Amino acid sequence: MQVVEESAAKVNGAGLTERQSAVLESALNLLVEGGEKAVTTAGVARAANCSKESLYKWFGDRDGLLSAMIGYQAGKVRTVEVRAETLTVEGLRRHLSAFALDLLDVLSGDVSLALNRLAIGQTVRGERRGGAASGEATLGRLLEERGRRQIGRRATTLLEAGRKAGLLAFEDADEAYGTLYGLIVTDAHLRMLLGEDPRAMKKEFAGRAERAVTSFLTLYGVGAMADA
Amino acid sequence: MQVVEESAAKVNGAGLTERQSAVLESALNLLVEGGEKAVTTAGVARAANCSKESLYKWFGDRDGLLSAMIGYQAGKVRTVEVRAETLTVEGLRRHLSAFALDLLDVLSGDVSLALNRLAIGQTVRGERRGGAASGEATLGRLLEERGRRQIGRRATTLLEAGRKAGLLAFEDADEAYGTLYGLIVTDAHLRMLLGEDPRAMKKEFAGRAERAVTSFLTLYGVGAMADA
DNA sequence: AAGATTGCGTACCGTACGGTACGGTTCGGC
DNA sequence: GCCGAACCGTACCGTACGGTACGCAATCTT
C-alpha cells in the first residue's frame, strides 16, 4: 500500500529512485491515455521496461502503485509563494487573475483530470475501500490533501495579505476563498471530468478568470477596489 | 447498449417494464453500496432475483445496463416549474434560496454521487470509450444531458423571469447561472465525490445557500434587490 | 575474483467476471 | 387444455488480471 524501498540509491524528491520515478511517469502516461483500466500491473511493467516483481517490491500492490502515482504527481506541483508586502490595488488584482488562470490551468491538465477520475472512481459511499490497514488513506483524501489544500493555501495567504493591506474585507478567509473558487471554477471542473473537451474550454479561461476576479472584488473589495 | 424490449406490457416512464425498473433499482442500490465494482452482472441478477440472460436481453450488455441506470434515475427527477408571473423582490429571493437548497440536496444525494462517480470513472481523455457504435453516447454525456442540463433550465427560466420583472440585470442568462452555480456549490460537489462525508456537509447547506443567494443578488440584483 | 544484490523477462496460478447456453417453470392467448 | 413466450436458476466457457516464483544477466561490495 505504500512505498517500501528506501535504499541508499540516489533518491528523487520523496523516497523514490530515479528508476521508480520513471516507472511512475510511465504509469501516469498509461492512465492519461486509457483511464484506470489501462493501468494493469503487466501493462505498467511492459511500458516501463521493468518486471512485475519489481513493481510489487517497490509499491506493495496495485493500490500502492496508484497511491504512489498520486503522491508523485502532487509532489511535482510547487506553489509559487506570493510576497505579501507592498500590495497595491493593481497588484492584488493581478495576483488574483494570475491565481485564477493557474487554477484553471491546473484543473484542466490531462494528468490532473486523469488522477481525479481515478480517485473518484475508487471512492465508495462509506470511504474506506477494501484496503488493508485501517490507517490507510483513501486516494480521494490523498488527492485532496496534496492537491487542492496546497493550492488553497496559496490563495488564502494572498487574501489575508489583501485584507491586511486594507483592500479586502471579510471575516473568514476560508469562506472567502470558497467564494473565489466557486466564481472561478463554477462547474467547469466537473464538466471536464465528465468528458467535455478541455481544449475547447481553455479558450474561455482568460475571460472567465477576469469575470470571476471582478465579481470577487465587487463582493469583497473595499472602496475603490470594488470599482475595478 | 440500450434498452431493447418494448413489448405491450405495462411500461413505466420510459420504455421500461415494471420488472425492469425494479431490476434497475436493485442495481442502483448495489452501486450506492459498493461502487462500480459491485455492479457485476451476476450480482445484479442475484440481488434482483432475475437471470443474467434477462439482463442481457433487456440491456444488451453491461454498459447498456449502466446507461439504463443513469437514464432511469434521471427520469425520476422532475423539475418543479416556477410560475414566472407575479415575481416580487421577496419572491425571487425565496425562489433562489429554494433552488440553492434543492441543488445542494440533489448533488449530495447518495444515488447522485454514486452515478457521478460511475460516469467519471468510465470517462477517458478522448471520450469515446471502447463501446461499439460511434453514435454511442458516453455515460458522462448522458449524465450531463439528463442531469444538470435539466436543473439548469429551471434556474435560467427563474433568472429570466427575474430580469423581466426588472429585479435582475445581466446579459447572458447562462453566464449568470454559471455564477450562481459556482456561488452555491463551490467545491462541495467535488469534495463529496472524493469521499467527504455528505452528512457532515449537509449541516452547512442552509447557511451556504443563503450566503450564495445574497452574493448573487449583490452581483446581479437591481436597486433595492441588492440590499437584501 | 567471488559472492551478493538488484532487477528484468517470462511463465505460472487462482480467481473473478462478462457473456452464453440449457433445462425447467410460470403465465397469457387461443 | 394446449402452445408458445418470457423468464428464472444454474452451469459453463474464455479471458484478463492480480499476485508469485524462478532463471539469468548486470552491477555492486569486499
PDB file of C-alpha atoms in Angstrom, chain B residues 132-207:
ATOM      1  CA  ALA B 132     -19.314  -0.274 -30.147  1.00  0.00           C
ATOM      2  CA  ALA B 133     -21.271   2.061 -32.398  1.00  0.00           C
ATOM      3  CA  SER B 134     -19.784   5.504 -32.867  1.00  0.00           C
ATOM      4  CA  GLY B 135     -23.138   7.094 -32.186  1.00  0.00           C
ATOM      5  CA  GLU B 136     -22.910   5.776 -28.680  1.00  0.00           C
ATOM      6  CA  ALA B 137     -23.120   8.482 -26.051  1.00  0.00           C
ATOM      7  CA  THR B 138     -20.733   8.468 -23.139  1.00  0.00           C
ATOM      8  CA  LEU B 139     -22.075   7.943 -19.677  1.00  0.00           C
ATOM      9  CA  GLY B 140     -20.690  11.337 -18.787  1.00  0.00           C
ATOM     10  CA  ARG B 141     -22.570  12.989 -21.598  1.00  0.00           C
ATOM     11  CA  LEU B 142     -25.703  11.144 -20.675  1.00  0.00           C
ATOM     12  CA  LEU B 143     -25.485  12.242 -17.097  1.00  0.00           C
ATOM     13  CA  GLU B 144     -24.791  15.792 -18.083  1.00  0.00           C
ATOM     14  CA  GLU B 145     -27.645  15.881 -20.549  1.00  0.00           C
ATOM     15  CA  ARG B 146     -30.260  14.346 -18.319  1.00  0.00           C
ATOM     16  CA  GLY B 147     -28.971  15.690 -15.061  1.00  0.00           C
ATOM     17  CA  ARG B 148     -27.591  19.144 -14.812  1.00  0.00           C
ATOM     18  CA  ARG B 149     -28.935  20.456 -18.077  1.00  0.00           C
ATOM     19  CA  GLN B 150     -32.365  19.767 -16.684  1.00  0.00           C
ATOM     20  CA  ILE B 151     -31.815  21.513 -13.396  1.00  0.00           C
ATOM     21  CA  GLY B 152     -30.074  24.355 -15.157  1.00  0.00           C
ATOM     22  CA  ARG B 153     -33.142  25.003 -17.230  1.00  0.00           C
ATOM     23  CA  ARG B 154     -35.168  25.596 -14.133  1.00  0.00           C
ATOM     24  CA  ALA B 155     -32.655  28.123 -12.865  1.00  0.00           C
ATOM     25  CA  THR B 156     -32.326  30.025 -16.115  1.00  0.00           C
ATOM     26  CA  THR B 157     -36.065  30.434 -16.515  1.00  0.00           C
ATOM     27  CA  LEU B 158     -36.154  31.755 -12.981  1.00  0.00           C
ATOM     28  CA  LEU B 159     -33.388  34.198 -13.757  1.00  0.00           C
ATOM     29  CA  GLU B 160     -35.073  35.301 -16.965  1.00  0.00           C
ATOM     30  CA  ALA B 161     -38.248  35.920 -15.044  1.00  0.00           C
ATOM     31  CA  GLY B 162     -36.324  37.996 -12.558  1.00  0.00           C
ATOM     32  CA  ARG B 163     -34.866  40.072 -15.323  1.00  0.00           C
ATOM     33  CA  LYS B 164     -38.228  40.551 -17.000  1.00  0.00           C
ATOM     34  CA  ALA B 165     -39.607  41.774 -13.687  1.00  0.00           C
ATOM     35  CA  GLY B 166     -36.791  44.292 -13.519  1.00  0.00           C
ATOM     36  CA  LEU B 167     -35.210  42.725 -10.466  1.00  0.00           C
ATOM     37  CA  LEU B 168     -32.081  41.349 -12.057  1.00  0.00           C
ATOM     38  CA  ALA B 169     -29.641  42.727 -14.574  1.00  0.00           C
ATOM     39  CA  PHE B 170     -27.452  40.547 -16.768  1.00  0.00           C
ATOM     40  CA  GLU B 171     -26.730  39.965 -20.403  1.00  0.00           C
ATOM     41  CA  ASP B 172     -26.143  36.263 -20.695  1.00  0.00           C
ATOM     42  CA  ALA B 173     -28.503  34.125 -18.660  1.00  0.00           C
ATOM     43  CA  ASP B 174     -26.249  31.095 -18.913  1.00  0.00           C
ATOM     44  CA  GLU B 175     -23.320  33.047 -17.614  1.00  0.00           C
ATOM     45  CA  ALA B 176     -25.371  34.382 -14.736  1.00  0.00           C
ATOM     46  CA  TYR B 177     -26.486  30.855 -13.972  1.00  0.00           C
ATOM     47  CA  GLY B 178     -22.887  29.747 -14.007  1.00  0.00           C
ATOM     48  CA  THR B 179     -22.064  32.341 -11.412  1.00  0.00           C
ATOM     49  CA  LEU B 180     -24.999  31.312  -9.289  1.00  0.00           C
ATOM     50  CA  TYR B 181     -23.984  27.686  -9.548  1.00  0.00           C
ATOM     51  CA  GLY B 182     -20.418  28.466  -8.554  1.00  0.00           C
ATOM     52  CA  LEU B 183     -21.501  30.528  -5.569  1.00  0.00           C
ATOM     53  CA  ILE B 184     -23.785  27.771  -4.347  1.00  0.00           C
ATOM     54  CA  VAL B 185     -21.705  24.694  -4.960  1.00  0.00           C
ATOM     55  CA  THR B 186     -18.104  25.940  -4.859  1.00  0.00           C
ATOM     56  CA  ASP B 187     -16.024  22.798  -4.380  1.00  0.00           C
ATOM     57  CA  ALA B 188     -18.523  20.969  -2.225  1.00  0.00           C
ATOM     58  CA  HIS B 189     -19.550  18.614  -5.012  1.00  0.00           C
ATOM     59  CA  LEU B 190     -16.032  17.560  -5.820  1.00  0.00           C
ATOM     60  CA  ARG B 191     -15.191  17.083  -2.165  1.00  0.00           C
ATOM     61  CA  MET B 192     -18.151  14.790  -1.739  1.00  0.00           C
ATOM     62  CA  LEU B 193     -17.226  12.896  -4.874  1.00  0.00           C
ATOM     63  CA  LEU B 194     -13.797  12.373  -3.380  1.00  0.00           C
ATOM     64  CA  GLY B 195     -15.291  10.854  -0.274  1.00  0.00           C
ATOM     65  CA  GLU B 196     -16.041  13.649   2.150  1.00  0.00           C
ATOM     66  CA  ASP B 197     -18.995  12.680   4.266  1.00  0.00           C
ATOM     67  CA  PRO B 198     -22.134  14.338   2.851  1.00  0.00           C
ATOM     68  CA  ARG B 199     -23.927  14.231   6.185  1.00  0.00           C
ATOM     69  CA  ALA B 200     -21.320  16.440   7.744  1.00  0.00           C
ATOM     70  CA  MET B 201     -21.680  18.910   4.916  1.00  0.00           C
ATOM     71  CA  LYS B 202     -25.445  18.971   4.870  1.00  0.00           C
ATOM     72  CA  LYS B 203     -25.456  20.930   8.081  1.00  0.00           C
ATOM     73  CA  GLU B 204     -23.873  23.847   6.305  1.00  0.00           C
ATOM     74  CA  PHE B 205     -26.219  23.768   3.350  1.00  0.00           C
ATOM     75  CA  ALA B 206     -28.705  26.293   4.682  1.00  0.00           C
ATOM     76  CA  GLY B 207     -26.079  28.870   5.532  1.00  0.00           C
TER      77      GLY B 207
END
